[in-house]
Amino acid sequence: MVAGFIGLGFSRYMNRPRAEDNLHPAPPSNSSVEEEEISARRSSTGLWKPADDDQLREMAASGKSPSEIARLLHRSPSAVRKRASLLGITIQLVEAKGK
C-alpha cells in the first residue's frame, strides 16, 4: 500500500507541467513586429513606442548610422537594425568614419 502512494506521488510529479512553460505562455501573434514587441516585454529593454518608430524613420531618412540612431534612442545598434528591418526601414549599414 505504501508503494502505491509513492507511485501515485511520483506519477503526479512527473506529469506536472514545467514551471517555465507557465511563466510566459506564448500568445498567438499576427506579425513579426508583434512578435518582436512580445519578446521585448520579456526583456529589460522595453517596448518600442510609436514615437520611437517615428524617430527611427526620420533619422534613417536623414542618413544617420545605426550607432548614431542607437545613441539618440538609448538602444543598441543591433536593436536599431533589427527594429528597422521589422518595419521595412532602410538604414545606412556602413558606419561613417569621422562622424
JSON list of N, CA and C in Angstrom, two decimals, residues 28-97:
[
{"chain": "A", "resi": 28, "resn": "PRO", "atom": "N", "xyz": [-0.94, 33.90, -29.43]},
{"chain": "A", "resi": 28, "resn": "PRO", "atom": "CA", "xyz": [-0.91, 33.86, -30.89]},
{"chain": "A", "resi": 28, "resn": "PRO", "atom": "C", "xyz": [-0.53, 35.23, -31.43]},
{"chain": "A", "resi": 29, "resn": "SER", "atom": "N", "xyz": [0.31, 35.25, -32.45]},
{"chain": "A", "resi": 29, "resn": "SER", "atom": "CA", "xyz": [0.76, 36.53, -33.00]},
{"chain": "A", "resi": 29, "resn": "SER", "atom": "C", "xyz": [0.34, 36.66, -34.45]},
{"chain": "A", "resi": 30, "resn": "ASN", "atom": "N", "xyz": [0.21, 37.92, -34.88]},
{"chain": "A", "resi": 30, "resn": "ASN", "atom": "CA", "xyz": [-0.24, 38.20, -36.24]},
{"chain": "A", "resi": 30, "resn": "ASN", "atom": "C", "xyz": [0.87, 38.67, -37.16]},
{"chain": "A", "resi": 31, "resn": "SER", "atom": "N", "xyz": [1.95, 39.18, -36.59]},
{"chain": "A", "resi": 31, "resn": "SER", "atom": "CA", "xyz": [3.03, 39.67, -37.45]},
{"chain": "A", "resi": 31, "resn": "SER", "atom": "C", "xyz": [4.36, 39.59, -36.72]},
{"chain": "A", "resi": 32, "resn": "SER", "atom": "N", "xyz": [5.42, 39.77, -37.48]},
{"chain": "A", "resi": 32, "resn": "SER", "atom": "CA", "xyz": [6.75, 39.72, -36.88]},
{"chain": "A", "resi": 32, "resn": "SER", "atom": "C", "xyz": [6.99, 40.91, -35.97]},
{"chain": "A", "resi": 33, "resn": "VAL", "atom": "N", "xyz": [6.36, 42.06, -36.24]},
{"chain": "A", "resi": 33, "resn": "VAL", "atom": "CA", "xyz": [6.52, 43.22, -35.37]},
{"chain": "A", "resi": 33, "resn": "VAL", "atom": "C", "xyz": [5.90, 42.93, -34.02]},
{"chain": "A", "resi": 34, "resn": "GLU", "atom": "N", "xyz": [4.73, 42.30, -34.01]},
{"chain": "A", "resi": 34, "resn": "GLU", "atom": "CA", "xyz": [4.09, 41.93, -32.74]},
{"chain": "A", "resi": 34, "resn": "GLU", "atom": "C", "xyz": [4.94, 40.93, -31.98]},
{"chain": "A", "resi": 35, "resn": "GLU", "atom": "N", "xyz": [5.54, 39.98, -32.69]},
{"chain": "A", "resi": 35, "resn": "GLU", "atom": "CA", "xyz": [6.41, 39.00, -32.04]},
{"chain": "A", "resi": 35, "resn": "GLU", "atom": "C", "xyz": [7.60, 39.69, -31.39]},
{"chain": "A", "resi": 36, "resn": "GLU", "atom": "N", "xyz": [8.16, 40.70, -32.07]},
{"chain": "A", "resi": 36, "resn": "GLU", "atom": "CA", "xyz": [9.29, 41.43, -31.51]},
{"chain": "A", "resi": 36, "resn": "GLU", "atom": "C", "xyz": [8.86, 42.19, -30.27]},
{"chain": "A", "resi": 37, "resn": "GLU", "atom": "N", "xyz": [7.66, 42.78, -30.30]},
{"chain": "A", "resi": 37, "resn": "GLU", "atom": "CA", "xyz": [7.18, 43.53, -29.14]},
{"chain": "A", "resi": 37, "resn": "GLU", "atom": "C", "xyz": [6.92, 42.60, -27.96]},
{"chain": "A", "resi": 38, "resn": "ILE", "atom": "N", "xyz": [6.40, 41.42, -28.22]},
{"chain": "A", "resi": 38, "resn": "ILE", "atom": "CA", "xyz": [6.18, 40.44, -27.15]},
{"chain": "A", "resi": 38, "resn": "ILE", "atom": "C", "xyz": [7.52, 40.03, -26.56]},
{"chain": "A", "resi": 39, "resn": "SER", "atom": "N", "xyz": [8.51, 39.82, -27.44]},
{"chain": "A", "resi": 39, "resn": "SER", "atom": "CA", "xyz": [9.84, 39.47, -26.97]},
{"chain": "A", "resi": 39, "resn": "SER", "atom": "C", "xyz": [10.43, 40.60, -26.14]},
{"chain": "A", "resi": 40, "resn": "ALA", "atom": "N", "xyz": [10.19, 41.83, -26.55]},
{"chain": "A", "resi": 40, "resn": "ALA", "atom": "CA", "xyz": [10.71, 42.98, -25.82]},
{"chain": "A", "resi": 40, "resn": "ALA", "atom": "C", "xyz": [10.09, 43.08, -24.43]},
{"chain": "A", "resi": 41, "resn": "ARG", "atom": "N", "xyz": [8.84, 42.70, -24.29]},
{"chain": "A", "resi": 41, "resn": "ARG", "atom": "CA", "xyz": [8.20, 42.73, -22.98]},
{"chain": "A", "resi": 41, "resn": "ARG", "atom": "C", "xyz": [8.92, 41.83, -21.99]},
{"chain": "A", "resi": 42, "resn": "ARG", "atom": "N", "xyz": [9.50, 40.77, -22.50]},
{"chain": "A", "resi": 42, "resn": "ARG", "atom": "CA", "xyz": [10.19, 39.81, -21.63]},
{"chain": "A", "resi": 42, "resn": "ARG", "atom": "C", "xyz": [11.60, 40.25, -21.32]},
{"chain": "A", "resi": 43, "resn": "SER", "atom": "N", "xyz": [12.12, 41.21, -22.07]},
{"chain": "A", "resi": 43, "resn": "SER", "atom": "CA", "xyz": [13.49, 41.66, -21.84]},
{"chain": "A", "resi": 43, "resn": "SER", "atom": "C", "xyz": [13.49, 42.96, -21.06]},
{"chain": "A", "resi": 44, "resn": "SER", "atom": "N", "xyz": [14.65, 43.39, -20.65]},
{"chain": "A", "resi": 44, "resn": "SER", "atom": "CA", "xyz": [14.76, 44.59, -19.84]},
{"chain": "A", "resi": 44, "resn": "SER", "atom": "C", "xyz": [14.77, 45.87, -20.67]},
{"chain": "A", "resi": 45, "resn": "THR", "atom": "N", "xyz": [14.88, 45.76, -21.99]},
{"chain": "A", "resi": 45, "resn": "THR", "atom": "CA", "xyz": [14.98, 46.96, -22.81]},
{"chain": "A", "resi": 45, "resn": "THR", "atom": "C", "xyz": [13.66, 47.66, -23.01]},
{"chain": "A", "resi": 46, "resn": "GLY", "atom": "N", "xyz": [12.58, 46.97, -22.91]},
{"chain": "A", "resi": 46, "resn": "GLY", "atom": "CA", "xyz": [11.27, 47.60, -23.06]},
{"chain": "A", "resi": 46, "resn": "GLY", "atom": "C", "xyz": [10.78, 47.62, -24.49]},
{"chain": "A", "resi": 47, "resn": "LEU", "atom": "N", "xyz": [9.60, 48.15, -24.66]},
{"chain": "A", "resi": 47, "resn": "LEU", "atom": "CA", "xyz": [8.94, 48.19, -25.95]},
{"chain": "A", "resi": 47, "resn": "LEU", "atom": "C", "xyz": [9.39, 49.37, -26.78]},
{"chain": "A", "resi": 48, "resn": "TRP", "atom": "N", "xyz": [9.26, 49.21, -28.07]},
{"chain": "A", "resi": 48, "resn": "TRP", "atom": "CA", "xyz": [9.43, 50.34, -28.97]},
{"chain": "A", "resi": 48, "resn": "TRP", "atom": "C", "xyz": [8.07, 51.02, -29.04]},
{"chain": "A", "resi": 49, "resn": "LYS", "atom": "N", "xyz": [8.05, 52.28, -28.74]},
{"chain": "A", "resi": 49, "resn": "LYS", "atom": "CA", "xyz": [6.81, 53.05, -28.79]},
{"chain": "A", "resi": 49, "resn": "LYS", "atom": "C", "xyz": [6.64, 53.63, -30.20]},
{"chain": "A", "resi": 50, "resn": "PRO", "atom": "N", "xyz": [5.41, 53.98, -30.58]},
{"chain": "A", "resi": 50, "resn": "PRO", "atom": "CA", "xyz": [5.22, 54.57, -31.91]},
{"chain": "A", "resi": 50, "resn": "PRO", "atom": "C", "xyz": [6.10, 55.81, -32.12]},
{"chain": "A", "resi": 51, "resn": "ALA", "atom": "N", "xyz": [6.30, 56.60, -31.08]},
{"chain": "A", "resi": 51, "resn": "ALA", "atom": "CA", "xyz": [7.17, 57.78, -31.21]},
{"chain": "A", "resi": 51, "resn": "ALA", "atom": "C", "xyz": [8.61, 57.36, -31.52]},
{"chain": "A", "resi": 52, "resn": "ASP", "atom": "N", "xyz": [9.08, 56.24, -30.92]},
{"chain": "A", "resi": 52, "resn": "ASP", "atom": "CA", "xyz": [10.42, 55.72, -31.21]},
{"chain": "A", "resi": 52, "resn": "ASP", "atom": "C", "xyz": [10.52, 55.30, -32.67]},
{"chain": "A", "resi": 53, "resn": "ASP", "atom": "N", "xyz": [9.46, 54.64, -33.16]},
{"chain": "A", "resi": 53, "resn": "ASP", "atom": "CA", "xyz": [9.44, 54.21, -34.56]},
{"chain": "A", "resi": 53, "resn": "ASP", "atom": "C", "xyz": [9.50, 55.42, -35.49]},
{"chain": "A", "resi": 54, "resn": "ASP", "atom": "N", "xyz": [8.75, 56.47, -35.14]},
{"chain": "A", "resi": 54, "resn": "ASP", "atom": "CA", "xyz": [8.76, 57.69, -35.96]},
{"chain": "A", "resi": 54, "resn": "ASP", "atom": "C", "xyz": [10.14, 58.33, -35.98]},
{"chain": "A", "resi": 55, "resn": "GLN", "atom": "N", "xyz": [10.79, 58.39, -34.82]},
{"chain": "A", "resi": 55, "resn": "GLN", "atom": "CA", "xyz": [12.15, 58.95, -34.75]},
{"chain": "A", "resi": 55, "resn": "GLN", "atom": "C", "xyz": [13.12, 58.10, -35.57]},
{"chain": "A", "resi": 56, "resn": "LEU", "atom": "N", "xyz": [12.96, 56.79, -35.48]},
{"chain": "A", "resi": 56, "resn": "LEU", "atom": "CA", "xyz": [13.81, 55.88, -36.24]},
{"chain": "A", "resi": 56, "resn": "LEU", "atom": "C", "xyz": [13.65, 56.14, -37.73]},
{"chain": "A", "resi": 57, "resn": "ARG", "atom": "N", "xyz": [12.42, 56.29, -38.19]},
{"chain": "A", "resi": 57, "resn": "ARG", "atom": "CA", "xyz": [12.16, 56.58, -39.60]},
{"chain": "A", "resi": 57, "resn": "ARG", "atom": "C", "xyz": [12.82, 57.90, -40.03]},
{"chain": "A", "resi": 58, "resn": "GLU", "atom": "N", "xyz": [12.65, 58.94, -39.21]},
{"chain": "A", "resi": 58, "resn": "GLU", "atom": "CA", "xyz": [13.21, 60.25, -39.54]},
{"chain": "A", "resi": 58, "resn": "GLU", "atom": "C", "xyz": [14.73, 60.22, -39.60]},
{"chain": "A", "resi": 59, "resn": "MET", "atom": "N", "xyz": [15.34, 59.59, -38.60]},
{"chain": "A", "resi": 59, "resn": "MET", "atom": "CA", "xyz": [16.80, 59.55, -38.56]},
{"chain": "A", "resi": 59, "resn": "MET", "atom": "C", "xyz": [17.37, 58.70, -39.69]},
{"chain": "A", "resi": 60, "resn": "ALA", "atom": "N", "xyz": [16.69, 57.61, -40.02]},
{"chain": "A", "resi": 60, "resn": "ALA", "atom": "CA", "xyz": [17.14, 56.76, -41.12]},
{"chain": "A", "resi": 60, "resn": "ALA", "atom": "C", "xyz": [17.04, 57.52, -42.44]},
{"chain": "A", "resi": 61, "resn": "ALA", "atom": "N", "xyz": [15.97, 58.27, -42.60]},
{"chain": "A", "resi": 61, "resn": "ALA", "atom": "CA", "xyz": [15.78, 59.05, -43.82]},
{"chain": "A", "resi": 61, "resn": "ALA", "atom": "C", "xyz": [16.84, 60.15, -43.95]},
{"chain": "A", "resi": 62, "resn": "SER", "atom": "N", "xyz": [17.31, 60.66, -42.81]},
{"chain": "A", "resi": 62, "resn": "SER", "atom": "CA", "xyz": [18.33, 61.72, -42.86]},
{"chain": "A", "resi": 62, "resn": "SER", "atom": "C", "xyz": [19.74, 61.16, -43.03]},
{"chain": "A", "resi": 63, "resn": "GLY", "atom": "N", "xyz": [19.87, 59.82, -43.06]},
{"chain": "A", "resi": 63, "resn": "GLY", "atom": "CA", "xyz": [21.17, 59.20, -43.34]},
{"chain": "A", "resi": 63, "resn": "GLY", "atom": "C", "xyz": [22.01, 58.91, -42.12]},
{"chain": "A", "resi": 64, "resn": "LYS", "atom": "N", "xyz": [21.43, 58.97, -40.93]},
{"chain": "A", "resi": 64, "resn": "LYS", "atom": "CA", "xyz": [22.19, 58.66, -39.71]},
{"chain": "A", "resi": 64, "resn": "LYS", "atom": "C", "xyz": [22.53, 57.18, -39.67]},
{"chain": "A", "resi": 65, "resn": "SER", "atom": "N", "xyz": [23.67, 56.88, -39.05]},
{"chain": "A", "resi": 65, "resn": "SER", "atom": "CA", "xyz": [24.12, 55.49, -38.93]},
{"chain": "A", "resi": 65, "resn": "SER", "atom": "C", "xyz": [23.37, 54.80, -37.80]},
{"chain": "A", "resi": 66, "resn": "PRO", "atom": "N", "xyz": [23.38, 53.47, -37.79]},
{"chain": "A", "resi": 66, "resn": "PRO", "atom": "CA", "xyz": [22.75, 52.73, -36.69]},
{"chain": "A", "resi": 66, "resn": "PRO", "atom": "C", "xyz": [23.31, 53.12, -35.32]},
{"chain": "A", "resi": 67, "resn": "SER", "atom": "N", "xyz": [24.61, 53.42, -35.26]},
{"chain": "A", "resi": 67, "resn": "SER", "atom": "CA", "xyz": [25.22, 53.82, -33.99]},
{"chain": "A", "resi": 67, "resn": "SER", "atom": "C", "xyz": [24.68, 55.16, -33.51]},
{"chain": "A", "resi": 68, "resn": "GLU", "atom": "N", "xyz": [24.55, 56.10, -34.44]},
{"chain": "A", "resi": 68, "resn": "GLU", "atom": "CA", "xyz": [24.01, 57.41, -34.07]},
{"chain": "A", "resi": 68, "resn": "GLU", "atom": "C", "xyz": [22.56, 57.29, -33.61]},
{"chain": "A", "resi": 69, "resn": "ILE", "atom": "N", "xyz": [21.78, 56.54, -34.35]},
{"chain": "A", "resi": 69, "resn": "ILE", "atom": "CA", "xyz": [20.37, 56.36, -34.01]},
{"chain": "A", "resi": 69, "resn": "ILE", "atom": "C", "xyz": [20.26, 55.67, -32.65]},
{"chain": "A", "resi": 70, "resn": "ALA", "atom": "N", "xyz": [21.07, 54.65, -32.44]},
{"chain": "A", "resi": 70, "resn": "ALA", "atom": "CA", "xyz": [21.05, 53.92, -31.18]},
{"chain": "A", "resi": 70, "resn": "ALA", "atom": "C", "xyz": [21.37, 54.83, -30.00]},
{"chain": "A", "resi": 71, "resn": "ARG", "atom": "N", "xyz": [22.37, 55.68, -30.17]},
{"chain": "A", "resi": 71, "resn": "ARG", "atom": "CA", "xyz": [22.75, 56.60, -29.10]},
{"chain": "A", "resi": 71, "resn": "ARG", "atom": "C", "xyz": [21.60, 57.55, -28.77]},
{"chain": "A", "resi": 72, "resn": "LEU", "atom": "N", "xyz": [20.95, 58.08, -29.79]},
{"chain": "A", "resi": 72, "resn": "LEU", "atom": "CA", "xyz": [19.87, 59.05, -29.59]},
{"chain": "A", "resi": 72, "resn": "LEU", "atom": "C", "xyz": [18.60, 58.41, -29.02]},
{"chain": "A", "resi": 73, "resn": "LEU", "atom": "N", "xyz": [18.38, 57.13, -29.35]},
{"chain": "A", "resi": 73, "resn": "LEU", "atom": "CA", "xyz": [17.18, 56.43, -28.86]},
{"chain": "A", "resi": 73, "resn": "LEU", "atom": "C", "xyz": [17.46, 55.61, -27.61]},
{"chain": "A", "resi": 74, "resn": "HIS", "atom": "N", "xyz": [18.71, 55.64, -27.13]},
{"chain": "A", "resi": 74, "resn": "HIS", "atom": "CA", "xyz": [19.12, 54.85, -25.95]},
{"chain": "A", "resi": 74, "resn": "HIS", "atom": "C", "xyz": [18.87, 53.37, -26.16]},
{"chain": "A", "resi": 75, "resn": "ARG", "atom": "N", "xyz": [19.31, 52.88, -27.31]},
{"chain": "A", "resi": 75, "resn": "ARG", "atom": "CA", "xyz": [19.19, 51.47, -27.69]},
{"chain": "A", "resi": 75, "resn": "ARG", "atom": "C", "xyz": [20.55, 51.00, -28.21]},
{"chain": "A", "resi": 76, "resn": "SER", "atom": "N", "xyz": [20.66, 49.72, -28.43]},
{"chain": "A", "resi": 76, "resn": "SER", "atom": "CA", "xyz": [21.89, 49.20, -29.03]},
{"chain": "A", "resi": 76, "resn": "SER", "atom": "C", "xyz": [21.78, 49.29, -30.55]},
{"chain": "A", "resi": 77, "resn": "PRO", "atom": "N", "xyz": [22.93, 49.39, -31.24]},
{"chain": "A", "resi": 77, "resn": "PRO", "atom": "CA", "xyz": [22.88, 49.42, -32.71]},
{"chain": "A", "resi": 77, "resn": "PRO", "atom": "C", "xyz": [22.19, 48.18, -33.30]},
{"chain": "A", "resi": 78, "resn": "SER", "atom": "N", "xyz": [22.39, 47.03, -32.68]},
{"chain": "A", "resi": 78, "resn": "SER", "atom": "CA", "xyz": [21.74, 45.82, -33.21]},
{"chain": "A", "resi": 78, "resn": "SER", "atom": "C", "xyz": [20.22, 45.89, -33.01]},
{"chain": "A", "resi": 79, "resn": "ALA", "atom": "N", "xyz": [19.76, 46.49, -31.91]},
{"chain": "A", "resi": 79, "resn": "ALA", "atom": "CA", "xyz": [18.32, 46.65, -31.69]},
{"chain": "A", "resi": 79, "resn": "ALA", "atom": "C", "xyz": [17.73, 47.60, -32.73]},
{"chain": "A", "resi": 80, "resn": "VAL", "atom": "N", "xyz": [18.48, 48.63, -33.07]},
{"chain": "A", "resi": 80, "resn": "VAL", "atom": "CA", "xyz": [18.03, 49.59, -34.08]},
{"chain": "A", "resi": 80, "resn": "VAL", "atom": "C", "xyz": [17.93, 48.90, -35.44]},
{"chain": "A", "resi": 81, "resn": "ARG", "atom": "N", "xyz": [18.97, 48.13, -35.80]},
{"chain": "A", "resi": 81, "resn": "ARG", "atom": "CA", "xyz": [18.95, 47.42, -37.09]},
{"chain": "A", "resi": 81, "resn": "ARG", "atom": "C", "xyz": [17.80, 46.43, -37.15]},
{"chain": "A", "resi": 82, "resn": "LYS", "atom": "N", "xyz": [17.58, 45.70, -36.07]},
{"chain": "A", "resi": 82, "resn": "LYS", "atom": "CA", "xyz": [16.50, 44.71, -36.04]},
{"chain": "A", "resi": 82, "resn": "LYS", "atom": "C", "xyz": [15.14, 45.38, -36.18]},
{"chain": "A", "resi": 83, "resn": "ARG", "atom": "N", "xyz": [14.92, 46.46, -35.43]},
{"chain": "A", "resi": 83, "resn": "ARG", "atom": "CA", "xyz": [13.63, 47.15, -35.50]},
{"chain": "A", "resi": 83, "resn": "ARG", "atom": "C", "xyz": [13.40, 47.74, -36.88]},
{"chain": "A", "resi": 84, "resn": "ALA", "atom": "N", "xyz": [14.44, 48.33, -37.45]},
{"chain": "A", "resi": 84, "resn": "ALA", "atom": "CA", "xyz": [14.34, 48.89, -38.80]},
{"chain": "A", "resi": 84, "resn": "ALA", "atom": "C", "xyz": [13.97, 47.80, -39.80]},
{"chain": "A", "resi": 85, "resn": "SER", "atom": "N", "xyz": [14.58, 46.65, -39.67]},
{"chain": "A", "resi": 85, "resn": "SER", "atom": "CA", "xyz": [14.28, 45.54, -40.56]},
{"chain": "A", "resi": 85, "resn": "SER", "atom": "C", "xyz": [12.83, 45.09, -40.41]},
{"chain": "A", "resi": 86, "resn": "LEU", "atom": "N", "xyz": [12.36, 44.99, -39.17]},
{"chain": "A", "resi": 86, "resn": "LEU", "atom": "CA", "xyz": [10.98, 44.56, -38.93]},
{"chain": "A", "resi": 86, "resn": "LEU", "atom": "C", "xyz": [9.97, 45.55, -39.51]},
{"chain": "A", "resi": 87, "resn": "LEU", "atom": "N", "xyz": [10.33, 46.84, -39.51]},
{"chain": "A", "resi": 87, "resn": "LEU", "atom": "CA", "xyz": [9.42, 47.87, -40.01]},
{"chain": "A", "resi": 87, "resn": "LEU", "atom": "C", "xyz": [9.63, 48.17, -41.49]},
{"chain": "A", "resi": 88, "resn": "GLY", "atom": "N", "xyz": [10.61, 47.51, -42.10]},
{"chain": "A", "resi": 88, "resn": "GLY", "atom": "CA", "xyz": [10.88, 47.75, -43.51]},
{"chain": "A", "resi": 88, "resn": "GLY", "atom": "C", "xyz": [11.59, 49.07, -43.77]},
{"chain": "A", "resi": 89, "resn": "ILE", "atom": "N", "xyz": [12.35, 49.55, -42.80]},
{"chain": "A", "resi": 89, "resn": "ILE", "atom": "CA", "xyz": [13.07, 50.81, -42.91]},
{"chain": "A", "resi": 89, "resn": "ILE", "atom": "C", "xyz": [14.50, 50.51, -43.34]},
{"chain": "A", "resi": 90, "resn": "THR", "atom": "N", "xyz": [14.97, 51.24, -44.35]},
{"chain": "A", "resi": 90, "resn": "THR", "atom": "CA", "xyz": [16.35, 51.08, -44.81]},
{"chain": "A", "resi": 90, "resn": "THR", "atom": "C", "xyz": [17.22, 52.07, -44.06]},
{"chain": "A", "resi": 91, "resn": "ILE", "atom": "N", "xyz": [18.26, 51.56, -43.42]},
{"chain": "A", "resi": 91, "resn": "ILE", "atom": "CA", "xyz": [19.20, 52.44, -42.73]},
{"chain": "A", "resi": 91, "resn": "ILE", "atom": "C", "xyz": [20.59, 52.23, -43.29]},
{"chain": "A", "resi": 92, "resn": "GLN", "atom": "N", "xyz": [21.45, 53.23, -43.09]},
{"chain": "A", "resi": 92, "resn": "GLN", "atom": "CA", "xyz": [22.83, 53.18, -43.54]},
{"chain": "A", "resi": 92, "resn": "GLN", "atom": "C", "xyz": [23.54, 52.11, -42.72]},
{"chain": "A", "resi": 93, "resn": "LEU", "atom": "N", "xyz": [23.94, 51.01, -43.34]},
{"chain": "A", "resi": 93, "resn": "LEU", "atom": "CA", "xyz": [24.55, 49.91, -42.62]},
{"chain": "A", "resi": 93, "resn": "LEU", "atom": "C", "xyz": [26.05, 50.09, -42.41]},
{"chain": "A", "resi": 94, "resn": "VAL", "atom": "N", "xyz": [26.72, 50.83, -43.26]},
{"chain": "A", "resi": 94, "resn": "VAL", "atom": "CA", "xyz": [28.16, 51.05, -43.13]},
{"chain": "A", "resi": 94, "resn": "VAL", "atom": "C", "xyz": [28.35, 52.26, -42.24]},
{"chain": "A", "resi": 95, "resn": "GLU", "atom": "N", "xyz": [29.09, 52.08, -41.17]},
{"chain": "A", "resi": 95, "resn": "GLU", "atom": "CA", "xyz": [29.36, 53.17, -40.23]},
{"chain": "A", "resi": 95, "resn": "GLU", "atom": "C", "xyz": [30.23, 54.22, -40.91]},
{"chain": "A", "resi": 96, "resn": "ALA", "atom": "N", "xyz": [29.81, 55.46, -40.84]},
{"chain": "A", "resi": 96, "resn": "ALA", "atom": "CA", "xyz": [30.58, 56.56, -41.45]},
{"chain": "A", "resi": 96, "resn": "ALA", "atom": "C", "xyz": [31.78, 56.89, -40.54]},
{"chain": "A", "resi": 97, "resn": "LYS", "atom": "N", "xyz": [32.94, 57.05, -41.15]},
{"chain": "A", "resi": 97, "resn": "LYS", "atom": "CA", "xyz": [34.13, 57.39, -40.37]},
{"chain": "A", "resi": 97, "resn": "LYS", "atom": "C", "xyz": [34.19, 58.89, -40.20]}
]
